[in-house]
Coordinates of C-alpha atoms and ligand atoms in Angstrom, one line a residue:
M1 CA 0.0 0.0 0.0
T2 CA 1.4 3.4 -1.0
R3 CA 1.3 6.9 0.7
F4 CA -1.6 7.7 -1.7
A5 CA -3.9 4.9 -0.4
P6 CA -7.0 6.2 1.4
L7 CA -7.0 5.5 5.1
T8 CA -9.6 5.7 7.7
L9 CA -9.1 6.2 11.4
N10 CA -11.5 5.3 14.1
A11 CA -11.7 8.8 15.7
Q12 CA -14.1 11.1 17.6
P13 CA -16.5 12.4 16.8
F14 CA -16.5 10.2 13.6
E15 CA -14.1 8.6 11.3
F16 CA -11.1 10.6 10.0
D17 CA -10.3 10.0 6.3
F18 CA -6.8 10.9 5.0
D19 CA -3.9 9.7 3.0
V20 CA -0.2 10.1 4.0
A21 CA 0.8 11.9 0.8
H22 CA -1.5 14.9 1.6
T23 CA -1.1 14.9 5.4
A24 CA 1.6 16.4 7.6
L25 CA 2.4 15.3 11.1
I26 CA 3.2 18.3 13.2
V27 CA 5.0 17.9 16.5
I28 CA 4.6 21.0 18.6
D29 CA 7.2 22.5 20.9
M30 CA 8.7 19.3 22.4
Q31 CA 11.5 21.6 23.6
R32 CA 13.7 21.3 26.7
D33 CA 12.2 24.6 27.9
F34 CA 8.8 22.9 28.3
V35 CA 9.8 19.4 29.1
E36 CA 12.9 19.5 31.2
P37 CA 13.5 20.9 34.7
G38 CA 14.9 24.4 34.7
G39 CA 13.0 25.7 31.7
F40 CA 10.1 28.0 30.9
G41 CA 7.5 25.5 32.0
A42 CA 9.2 24.8 35.3
S43 CA 9.7 28.6 35.9
L44 CA 5.9 29.0 35.9
G45 CA 5.7 26.4 38.6
N46 CA 4.7 23.4 36.5
D47 CA 5.6 19.8 37.0
V48 CA 7.4 18.8 33.7
N49 CA 7.1 15.1 34.5
L50 CA 3.5 15.2 33.2
L51 CA 4.7 16.2 29.9
R52 CA 7.7 13.8 29.8
A53 CA 5.3 10.9 30.0
I54 CA 4.2 11.3 26.3
I55 CA 7.8 11.1 24.9
P56 CA 7.7 7.4 24.0
T57 CA 4.3 7.7 22.3
V58 CA 5.3 10.7 20.4
R59 CA 8.5 8.9 19.2
R60 CA 6.6 5.8 18.2
V61 CA 4.2 7.8 16.0
M62 CA 7.1 9.9 14.5
D63 CA 8.9 6.7 13.6
A64 CA 5.8 5.1 12.0
W65 CA 5.1 8.3 10.1
R66 CA 8.7 8.4 8.8
A67 CA 8.5 4.8 7.8
A68 CA 5.3 5.6 5.8
G69 CA 7.1 8.4 4.0
G70 CA 5.0 11.2 5.5
L71 CA 6.0 14.9 5.9
L72 CA 7.1 15.5 9.4
I73 CA 7.2 19.1 10.7
H74 CA 8.6 20.2 14.1
T75 CA 7.9 23.5 15.8
R76 CA 9.8 25.5 18.4
E77 CA 8.4 28.4 20.4
G78 CA 11.0 31.1 21.0
H79 CA 12.2 34.6 20.5
A80 CA 15.1 36.5 18.9
P81 CA 17.9 37.3 21.3
D82 CA 16.9 41.0 21.3
L83 CA 13.3 40.1 22.2
S84 CA 12.1 42.2 19.3
D85 CA 9.4 39.5 18.5
C86 CA 8.3 39.1 22.1
P87 CA 5.6 41.7 23.0
P88 CA 5.5 43.0 26.7
A89 CA 2.1 41.5 26.9
K90 CA 3.8 38.1 26.7
R91 CA 7.1 38.7 28.6
L92 CA 5.6 40.6 31.5
R93 CA 2.6 38.4 32.2
G94 CA 2.4 37.0 35.7
S95 CA 5.2 36.5 38.1
P96 CA 7.3 33.5 37.0
S97 CA 10.6 32.8 38.7
L98 CA 12.3 33.5 35.3
R99 CA 10.9 35.5 32.5
I100 CA 11.4 35.0 28.8
G101 CA 15.0 36.2 28.0
D102 CA 16.3 35.7 31.6
V103 CA 19.2 33.4 32.2
G104 CA 18.3 30.0 33.6
P105 CA 20.0 26.6 33.9
M106 CA 19.5 25.9 30.2
G107 CA 20.5 29.4 29.0
R108 CA 18.2 32.3 28.3
I109 CA 14.5 31.3 28.6
L110 CA 12.8 30.6 25.3
I111 CA 15.5 32.3 23.3
Q112 CA 16.5 30.9 19.9
G113 CA 19.8 29.1 19.9
E114 CA 19.9 28.6 23.6
P115 CA 20.1 25.0 25.0
G116 CA 16.6 25.2 26.5
H117 CA 15.1 26.3 23.1
G118 CA 16.2 23.0 21.5
I119 CA 13.9 20.0 20.8
I120 CA 14.6 17.2 23.3
P121 CA 17.1 14.7 22.0
E122 CA 14.6 11.8 22.2
L123 CA 12.5 13.6 19.5
A124 CA 15.3 15.3 17.5
P125 CA 14.4 16.2 13.9
L126 CA 16.1 14.2 11.2
P127 CA 18.1 16.1 8.6
G128 CA 15.7 17.5 6.0
E129 CA 12.6 17.6 8.3
P130 CA 11.3 21.2 8.5
V131 CA 11.5 23.0 11.8
I132 CA 9.2 26.0 12.3
D133 CA 10.3 28.7 14.7
K134 CA 7.4 30.6 16.1
P135 CA 7.2 33.5 18.3
G136 CA 3.6 32.9 19.3
K137 CA 1.4 30.1 20.5
G138 CA -0.1 29.3 17.1
S139 CA 2.2 27.7 14.5
F140 CA 0.8 29.8 11.6
H141 CA 1.3 33.2 13.3
A142 CA 4.5 35.0 11.9
T143 CA 5.8 31.8 10.3
G144 CA 6.1 30.3 6.9
L145 CA 4.0 27.2 7.8
Q146 CA 1.1 27.9 5.5
E147 CA 3.4 28.4 2.5
L148 CA 5.3 25.2 3.3
L149 CA 2.1 23.2 3.5
A150 CA 0.8 24.7 0.3
S151 CA 4.0 23.9 -1.5
R152 CA 3.7 20.2 -0.5
G153 CA -0.1 20.0 -1.4
I154 CA -1.0 19.2 2.2
T155 CA -4.8 19.2 3.1
H156 CA -4.8 17.3 6.4
L157 CA -2.8 17.7 9.6
I158 CA -2.1 15.2 12.4
I159 CA -1.0 17.0 15.5
M160 CA 1.0 16.0 18.7
G161 CA 3.0 18.0 21.2
V162 CA 2.7 20.4 24.1
T163 CA 0.8 21.9 25.7
T164 CA -2.6 20.7 24.7
E165 CA -4.7 23.8 25.6
V166 CA -2.1 26.4 24.6
C167 CA 0.1 25.9 21.6
V168 CA -1.5 22.7 20.4
Q169 CA -5.0 24.0 20.6
T170 CA -4.1 27.4 19.2
T171 CA -2.4 25.8 16.2
M172 CA -5.4 23.5 15.6
R173 CA -7.8 26.4 15.6
E174 CA -5.6 28.5 13.2
A175 CA -5.3 25.5 10.9
N176 CA -9.1 24.8 11.0
D177 CA -9.7 28.5 10.0
R178 CA -7.3 28.0 7.1
G179 CA -9.2 24.9 5.8
Y180 CA -7.1 22.0 7.0
D181 CA -8.8 18.9 8.4
C182 CA -7.0 18.3 11.7
L183 CA -6.6 15.3 14.0
L184 CA -5.1 15.5 17.5
V185 CA -3.4 12.3 18.8
E186 CA -5.0 12.0 22.3
D187 CA -2.0 10.3 24.0
G188 CA 0.5 12.3 22.0
T189 CA -0.3 15.6 23.6
E190 CA -0.2 16.7 27.2
S191 CA -0.8 19.6 29.6
Y192 CA 0.6 20.6 32.9
F193 CA -3.2 20.5 33.9
P194 CA -4.9 17.2 33.2
E195 CA -8.3 18.8 33.4
F196 CA -7.3 21.3 30.7
K197 CA -6.2 18.5 28.5
A198 CA -9.5 16.7 28.9
A199 CA -11.5 19.9 28.3
T200 CA -9.5 20.7 25.2
L201 CA -10.1 17.2 23.7
A202 CA -13.8 17.5 24.4
M203 CA -14.1 21.0 22.9
I204 CA -12.2 20.1 19.8
R205 CA -14.6 17.2 18.9
A206 CA -17.8 18.8 20.3
Q207 CA -20.5 20.0 18.0
G208 CA -19.7 17.6 15.2
G209 CA -16.0 18.2 15.4
I210 CA -16.1 22.0 15.4
V211 CA -12.3 22.2 15.5
G212 CA -11.4 18.7 14.4
W213 CA -10.9 15.1 15.4
T214 CA -9.2 13.2 18.1
A215 CA -8.0 9.6 18.2
P216 CA -5.6 7.4 20.3
S217 CA -2.1 6.8 18.8
A218 CA -2.9 3.0 18.5
E219 CA -5.6 3.8 15.9
L220 CA -3.1 5.9 13.8
L221 CA -0.3 3.3 14.2
S222 CA -2.5 0.5 13.0
A223 CA -3.7 2.5 10.0
L224 CA -0.1 3.3 9.0
A225 CA 1.2 -0.2 9.4
P226 CA 0.5 -1.4 5.8
V227 CA 1.7 1.9 4.2
A228 CA 5.1 1.6 2.7
A229 CA 7.3 4.7 2.1
T230 CA 7.6 5.8 -1.5
P231 CA 9.8 8.8 -2.5
L232 CA 8.3 12.2 -1.6
Ligands
LIG1 C1 3.1 27.5 26.4 C2 3.2 26.0 24.6 N1 2.4 26.7 27.2 N2 4.1 25.3 23.7 N3 3.6 27.1 25.2 O1 3.4 28.6 26.8 O2 2.1 25.4 24.8

């Protein structure tokens, strides 16, 4: 079976139809700053271990997607060293122990090029896989993502990453408004707040899938199993 074969996933609120050739897998912000101690997430008082729990699942899906020959895109949230793309409305919000741009154990918080800004080694992009650097929560805001997807003929997105109710949900809503059919992998996303994750999954698929679909990784992996990679 090739990447062009029509596939159907058991999903909520109903089946999700796609093919690998016209679908991108987007892995959102699996960065040290969100997932490791000493980063931005921890500076806000969060327990990063909740997020770390999804790493093996995300890796399993990434590997299956690569084996099927699908387009895999990574995103990183972060800012220029001079903070010119970080509005005060973002930097000065709340009272974290470290603000964006401050020096922490993994370098300057959420600054491009610093160790904490990097994707965790377990989920490192392979050479040639696009990495979208984004200053906001959504992956389309101030990035070239839409042009990249258009240039590859992508119509469907499968999404994983962190955090469910912030950058993942924002990206999914941006994508839905731009006409993409989007599915969120339920056990491939996580929040520092389990109740926010549950609420986000519910609101995405409510009202006939008003934002999109959700499905467990097992459904995606079994759909992908027969698909053999063909040249992109
Ligand atoms: C946050 C994100 N939570 N990647 N960023 O600030 O969800």
